Amino acid sequence: MNNAPERGAPERRAPERRTAPDHGTASGPLKAMSPGVVDYLFRQLVAGSPAEDVQWGSEGVALSAQPPGAELARRLSECDLDALTPTELFHYVRAAQRLASWAEALREDAVGRYCGPPRQEASPQEHAQPAPVRGTEK
């Protein structure tokens, strides 16, 4: 009636299933490398050229050079982090930090305006309605 294991009796466990490694799919940094990328890197290695793809610099503004704002936020949100190289991931983090600092400065400015002394408003004369032109009154 009692299902607790007795003292001294070995506890029975189901044998752990070990699966064979799946050689068909890559993991880690190789996950993002297509056969074309591997071929490109191999040709770069054989030619003695740097393995980095430097041509992307002519295609647009790099994340590290993008000024903080809505466009940088959009680009960061659309990045596939799993496909970034360690160097690209470093630049991604730096760009995200710049964006966060920029947003924090906006927030601090807004809080300062909200909590600070009221701004001087226009004088009552500026808000007064213009006097009617003589001769048009009924």
Coordinates of N, CA and C in Angstrom, one line a residue:
M1 N 0.8 -1.2 0.0 CA 0.0 0.0 0.0 C 0.8 1.3 0.0
N2 N 1.9 1.2 0.7 CA 2.8 2.4 0.7 C 3.8 2.3 -0.5
N3 N 3.8 3.3 -1.3 CA 4.6 3.3 -2.5 C 6.0 3.9 -2.3
A4 N 6.4 4.2 -1.1 CA 7.7 4.7 -0.9 C 8.7 3.6 -1.0
P5 N 9.9 3.9 -1.6 CA 10.9 2.8 -1.7 C 11.4 2.4 -0.3
E6 N 11.6 1.1 -0.2 CA 12.1 0.5 1.1 C 13.6 0.9 1.3
R7 N 14.0 1.0 2.5 CA 15.4 1.3 2.8 C 16.3 0.2 2.3
G8 N 17.4 0.6 1.7 CA 18.3 -0.3 1.2 C 18.0 -0.9 -0.2
A9 N 16.8 -0.7 -0.6 CA 16.4 -1.2 -1.9 C 16.8 -0.2 -3.0
P10 N 17.5 -0.7 -4.1 CA 17.9 0.2 -5.1 C 16.7 0.9 -5.8
E11 N 16.8 2.1 -6.1 CA 15.7 2.8 -6.8 C 15.8 2.5 -8.2
R12 N 14.6 2.2 -8.8 CA 14.6 1.8 -10.2 C 14.2 3.0 -11.0
R13 N 15.0 3.3 -12.0 CA 14.8 4.4 -13.0 C 14.8 3.8 -14.4
A14 N 14.0 4.5 -15.2 CA 14.0 4.1 -16.6 C 15.3 4.5 -17.2
P15 N 15.8 3.6 -18.0 CA 17.1 3.9 -18.7 C 17.0 5.2 -19.5
E16 N 18.1 6.0 -19.4 CA 18.1 7.2 -20.2 C 18.3 6.9 -21.7
R17 N 17.6 7.6 -22.5 CA 17.7 7.4 -23.9 C 18.7 8.3 -24.5
R18 N 19.7 7.8 -25.1 CA 20.7 8.6 -25.8 C 20.4 8.6 -27.3
T19 N 20.3 9.8 -27.8 CA 20.1 9.9 -29.2 C 21.4 10.1 -30.0
A20 N 21.4 9.5 -31.1 CA 22.6 9.7 -31.9 C 22.7 11.1 -32.4
P21 N 23.9 11.7 -32.5 CA 24.0 13.1 -32.9 C 23.5 13.2 -34.4
D22 N 22.8 14.3 -34.6 CA 22.2 14.6 -35.9 C 23.2 15.4 -36.7
H23 N 23.8 14.7 -37.7 CA 24.8 15.3 -38.5 C 24.2 16.1 -39.6
G24 N 22.9 16.1 -39.8 CA 22.3 16.8 -40.9 C 22.0 18.2 -40.6
T25 N 22.0 18.6 -39.3 CA 21.8 20.0 -39.0 C 22.9 20.6 -38.2
A26 N 23.3 21.8 -38.5 CA 24.4 22.4 -37.8 C 23.8 23.2 -36.6
S27 N 24.7 23.4 -35.6 CA 24.3 24.2 -34.5 C 25.4 25.3 -34.2
G28 N 25.0 26.2 -33.4 CA 26.0 27.3 -33.1 C 26.3 28.2 -34.3
P29 N 27.6 28.6 -34.4 CA 27.9 29.5 -35.5 C 27.7 28.9 -36.9
L30 N 27.8 27.6 -37.0 CA 27.7 27.0 -38.3 C 26.2 27.0 -38.8
K31 N 25.3 27.2 -37.9 CA 23.9 27.2 -38.2 C 23.5 28.2 -39.4
A32 N 24.2 29.3 -39.3 CA 23.9 30.4 -40.3 C 24.7 30.3 -41.6
M33 N 25.6 29.3 -41.7 CA 26.5 29.3 -42.8 C 25.9 28.4 -43.9
S34 N 25.5 29.0 -45.0 CA 25.0 28.2 -46.1 C 26.2 27.7 -46.9
P35 N 26.0 26.7 -47.8 CA 27.1 26.3 -48.6 C 27.8 27.4 -49.4
G36 N 27.1 28.4 -49.8 CA 27.7 29.5 -50.6 C 28.6 30.3 -49.7
V37 N 28.2 30.5 -48.4 CA 29.1 31.2 -47.5 C 30.4 30.4 -47.2
V38 N 30.2 29.1 -47.1 CA 31.4 28.3 -46.8 C 32.3 28.3 -48.0
D39 N 31.8 28.3 -49.2 CA 32.6 28.4 -50.5 C 33.3 29.7 -50.6
Y40 N 32.6 30.8 -50.2 CA 33.1 32.1 -50.3 C 34.3 32.2 -49.3
L41 N 34.1 31.7 -48.1 CA 35.2 31.8 -47.1 C 36.4 31.0 -47.5
F42 N 36.1 29.8 -48.1 CA 37.2 29.0 -48.5 C 38.0 29.7 -49.6
R43 N 37.3 30.3 -50.6 CA 38.0 31.0 -51.7 C 38.8 32.2 -51.1
Q44 N 38.3 32.9 -50.1 CA 39.0 34.0 -49.4 C 40.3 33.5 -48.8
L45 N 40.1 32.3 -48.1 CA 41.3 31.7 -47.4 C 42.4 31.4 -48.4
V46 N 42.0 30.7 -49.5 CA 43.0 30.3 -50.5 C 43.7 31.5 -51.1
A47 N 42.9 32.6 -51.4 CA 43.5 33.8 -52.0 C 44.3 34.6 -51.1
G48 N 44.2 34.3 -49.8 CA 45.0 35.1 -48.8 C 44.3 36.4 -48.4
S49 N 43.0 36.5 -48.8 CA 42.2 37.7 -48.5 C 41.6 37.6 -47.1
P50 N 41.2 38.7 -46.5 CA 40.5 38.6 -45.2 C 39.2 37.8 -45.4
A51 N 38.8 37.1 -44.4 CA 37.6 36.3 -44.4 C 36.4 37.2 -44.2
E52 N 36.6 38.4 -43.7 CA 35.4 39.3 -43.5 C 34.9 39.8 -44.8
D53 N 33.6 39.9 -44.9 CA 32.9 40.5 -46.1 C 32.9 42.0 -45.9
V54 N 33.8 42.7 -46.6 CA 33.9 44.1 -46.4 C 33.0 44.9 -47.4
Q55 N 32.5 44.2 -48.4 CA 31.7 44.8 -49.4 C 30.4 45.4 -48.9
W56 N 29.9 44.8 -47.8 CA 28.6 45.3 -47.2 C 28.7 46.7 -46.8
G57 N 29.9 47.3 -46.6 CA 30.0 48.7 -46.2 C 29.5 49.6 -47.2
S58 N 29.6 49.2 -48.5 CA 29.2 50.1 -49.6 C 27.7 50.0 -49.8
E59 N 27.0 49.1 -49.1 CA 25.6 48.9 -49.4 C 24.7 49.7 -48.5
G60 N 25.2 50.4 -47.5 CA 24.4 51.2 -46.7 C 25.1 51.6 -45.4
V61 N 24.4 52.2 -44.5 CA 25.0 52.7 -43.2 C 25.1 51.5 -42.3
A62 N 26.3 51.3 -41.7 CA 26.5 50.3 -40.7 C 25.8 50.6 -39.4
L63 N 25.5 49.6 -38.6 CA 24.8 49.8 -37.4 C 25.7 50.8 -36.5
S64 N 27.0 50.6 -36.5 CA 27.8 51.4 -35.7 C 27.9 52.9 -36.1
A65 N 27.5 53.2 -37.3 CA 27.4 54.5 -37.8 C 26.0 55.1 -37.9
Q66 N 25.0 54.3 -37.7 CA 23.6 54.8 -37.7 C 23.3 55.7 -36.5
P67 N 22.9 56.9 -36.7 CA 22.6 57.8 -35.6 C 21.4 57.2 -34.8
P68 N 21.3 57.4 -33.5 CA 20.2 56.9 -32.7 C 18.9 57.6 -33.1
G69 N 17.9 56.8 -33.1 CA 16.6 57.3 -33.5 C 15.7 56.1 -34.0
A70 N 14.6 56.4 -34.6 CA 13.6 55.4 -35.0 C 14.2 54.4 -36.0
E71 N 15.0 54.9 -37.0 CA 15.6 54.0 -38.0 C 16.5 53.0 -37.3
L72 N 17.3 53.4 -36.4 CA 18.2 52.4 -35.7 C 17.4 51.4 -34.9
A73 N 16.3 51.9 -34.2 CA 15.4 51.0 -33.5 C 14.8 50.0 -34.4
R74 N 14.4 50.4 -35.6 CA 13.8 49.5 -36.6 C 14.8 48.4 -37.0
R75 N 16.0 48.9 -37.3 CA 17.1 48.0 -37.8 C 17.4 47.0 -36.7
L76 N 17.6 47.4 -35.5 CA 17.9 46.5 -34.4 C 16.8 45.5 -34.2
S77 N 15.6 45.9 -34.3 CA 14.5 45.0 -34.1 C 14.3 43.9 -35.2
E78 N 14.8 44.2 -36.3 CA 14.7 43.3 -37.5 C 15.9 42.4 -37.6
C79 N 17.0 42.6 -36.8 CA 18.2 41.7 -36.9 C 17.9 40.3 -36.4
D80 N 18.4 39.3 -37.1 CA 18.4 37.9 -36.6 C 19.7 37.7 -35.8
L81 N 19.6 37.7 -34.5 CA 20.8 37.6 -33.7 C 21.5 36.3 -33.9
D82 N 20.8 35.3 -34.2 CA 21.5 34.0 -34.4 C 22.4 34.0 -35.6
A83 N 22.1 34.9 -36.6 CA 22.9 34.9 -37.8 C 24.1 35.8 -37.7
L84 N 24.2 36.6 -36.6 CA 25.3 37.5 -36.5 C 26.6 36.9 -36.1
T85 N 27.7 37.4 -36.7 CA 29.1 36.9 -36.2 C 29.4 37.6 -34.9
P86 N 30.4 37.1 -34.2 CA 30.7 37.8 -32.9 C 31.0 39.2 -33.1
T87 N 31.7 39.6 -34.1 CA 32.0 41.0 -34.4 C 30.7 41.8 -34.6
E88 N 29.8 41.3 -35.4 CA 28.6 41.9 -35.7 C 27.7 42.0 -34.4
L89 N 27.7 41.0 -33.6 CA 27.0 41.0 -32.4 C 27.5 42.1 -31.4
F90 N 28.8 42.3 -31.4 CA 29.4 43.4 -30.6 C 28.9 44.7 -31.1
H91 N 28.9 45.0 -32.4 CA 28.4 46.2 -32.9 C 26.9 46.4 -32.7
Y92 N 26.2 45.3 -32.7 CA 24.8 45.3 -32.4 C 24.5 45.8 -31.0
V93 N 25.3 45.2 -30.0 CA 25.2 45.6 -28.6 C 25.5 47.1 -28.4
R94 N 26.6 47.5 -29.1 CA 27.0 48.9 -28.9 C 25.9 49.8 -29.5
A95 N 25.3 49.5 -30.6 CA 24.2 50.3 -31.2 C 23.0 50.3 -30.3
A96 N 22.7 49.2 -29.7 CA 21.6 49.1 -28.8 C 21.8 50.0 -27.5
Q97 N 23.1 50.0 -27.1 CA 23.4 50.9 -25.9 C 23.3 52.3 -26.3
R98 N 23.7 52.7 -27.5 CA 23.6 54.1 -28.0 C 22.1 54.5 -28.0
L99 N 21.3 53.6 -28.6 CA 19.8 53.8 -28.7 C 19.2 54.0 -27.3
A100 N 19.6 53.1 -26.4 CA 19.0 53.2 -25.0 C 19.5 54.5 -24.3
S101 N 20.7 55.0 -24.5 CA 21.1 56.3 -23.9 C 20.4 57.4 -24.6
W102 N 20.1 57.4 -25.8 CA 19.4 58.4 -26.5 C 18.0 58.5 -26.0
A103 N 17.3 57.3 -25.9 CA 15.9 57.3 -25.4 C 15.9 57.7 -23.9
E104 N 16.9 57.4 -23.1 CA 16.9 57.8 -21.7 C 17.0 59.4 -21.7
A105 N 17.8 60.0 -22.5 CA 18.0 61.4 -22.6 C 16.6 62.1 -22.9
L106 N 15.9 61.5 -23.9 CA 14.6 62.0 -24.2 C 13.6 61.9 -23.0
R107 N 13.7 60.8 -22.3 CA 12.8 60.6 -21.1 C 13.1 61.6 -20.1
E108 N 14.5 61.8 -19.8 CA 14.9 62.8 -18.8 C 14.4 64.2 -19.1
D109 N 14.5 64.6 -20.4 CA 14.1 65.9 -20.9 C 12.6 66.0 -20.6
A110 N 11.8 65.0 -21.0 CA 10.3 65.1 -20.8 C 10.0 65.2 -19.3
V111 N 10.6 64.4 -18.5 CA 10.4 64.5 -17.0 C 10.7 65.8 -16.5
G112 N 11.8 66.4 -17.0 CA 12.2 67.7 -16.5 C 11.2 68.8 -16.9
R113 N 10.7 68.6 -18.1 CA 9.6 69.6 -18.5 C 8.3 69.4 -17.7
Y114 N 8.0 68.2 -17.4 CA 6.8 67.9 -16.7 C 6.9 68.3 -15.2
C115 N 8.0 68.1 -14.6 CA 8.2 68.3 -13.2 C 8.8 69.7 -12.9
G116 N 9.3 70.4 -13.9 CA 10.0 71.6 -13.7 C 9.0 72.8 -13.6
P117 N 9.6 74.0 -13.5 CA 8.7 75.2 -13.4 C 7.9 75.4 -14.7
P118 N 6.7 75.9 -14.5 CA 5.9 76.1 -15.8 C 6.6 77.1 -16.7
R119 N 6.5 76.9 -18.0 CA 7.0 77.7 -19.0 C 6.3 79.0 -19.0
Q120 N 6.9 80.1 -19.4 CA 6.2 81.4 -19.6 C 5.3 81.3 -20.8
E121 N 4.1 81.6 -20.5 CA 3.1 81.5 -21.6 C 3.0 82.9 -22.2
A122 N 2.3 83.0 -23.4 CA 2.2 84.2 -24.1 C 1.4 85.2 -23.2
S123 N 1.7 86.5 -23.4 CA 1.0 87.5 -22.7 C -0.5 87.5 -23.0
P124 N -1.4 88.0 -22.1 CA -2.8 88.0 -22.4 C -3.2 88.8 -23.7
Q125 N -2.4 89.8 -24.0 CA -2.7 90.6 -25.2 C -2.6 89.8 -26.5
E126 N -1.6 88.8 -26.5 CA -1.5 88.0 -27.6 C -2.6 87.0 -27.8
H127 N -3.3 86.6 -26.7 CA -4.4 85.7 -26.9 C -5.7 86.5 -27.1
A128 N -5.8 87.8 -26.9 CA -7.0 88.6 -27.1 C -7.5 88.5 -28.5
Q129 N -8.8 88.5 -28.7 CA -9.4 88.5 -30.0 C -9.2 89.9 -30.6
P130 N -8.9 89.9 -31.9 CA -8.7 91.2 -32.5 C -10.1 92.0 -32.5
A131 N -9.9 93.3 -32.3 CA -11.1 94.2 -32.2 C -11.7 94.2 -33.6
P132 N -13.1 94.3 -33.6 CA -13.8 94.3 -34.9 C -13.4 95.6 -35.6
V133 N -13.4 95.6 -36.9 CA -13.1 96.7 -37.7 C -14.3 97.6 -37.7
R134 N -14.1 99.0 -37.6 CA -15.2 99.9 -37.5 C -16.0 99.9 -38.8
G135 N -17.2 100.0 -38.6 CA -18.1 100.1 -39.7 C -18.7 98.7 -40.1
T136 N -18.2 97.7 -39.5 CA -18.7 96.3 -39.8 C -19.7 95.8 -38.7
E137 N -19.8 96.6 -37.6 CA -20.6 96.2 -36.5 C -22.1 96.4 -36.9
K138 N -22.9 95.6 -36.4 CA -24.4 95.7 -36.7 C -25.1 96.1 -35.4

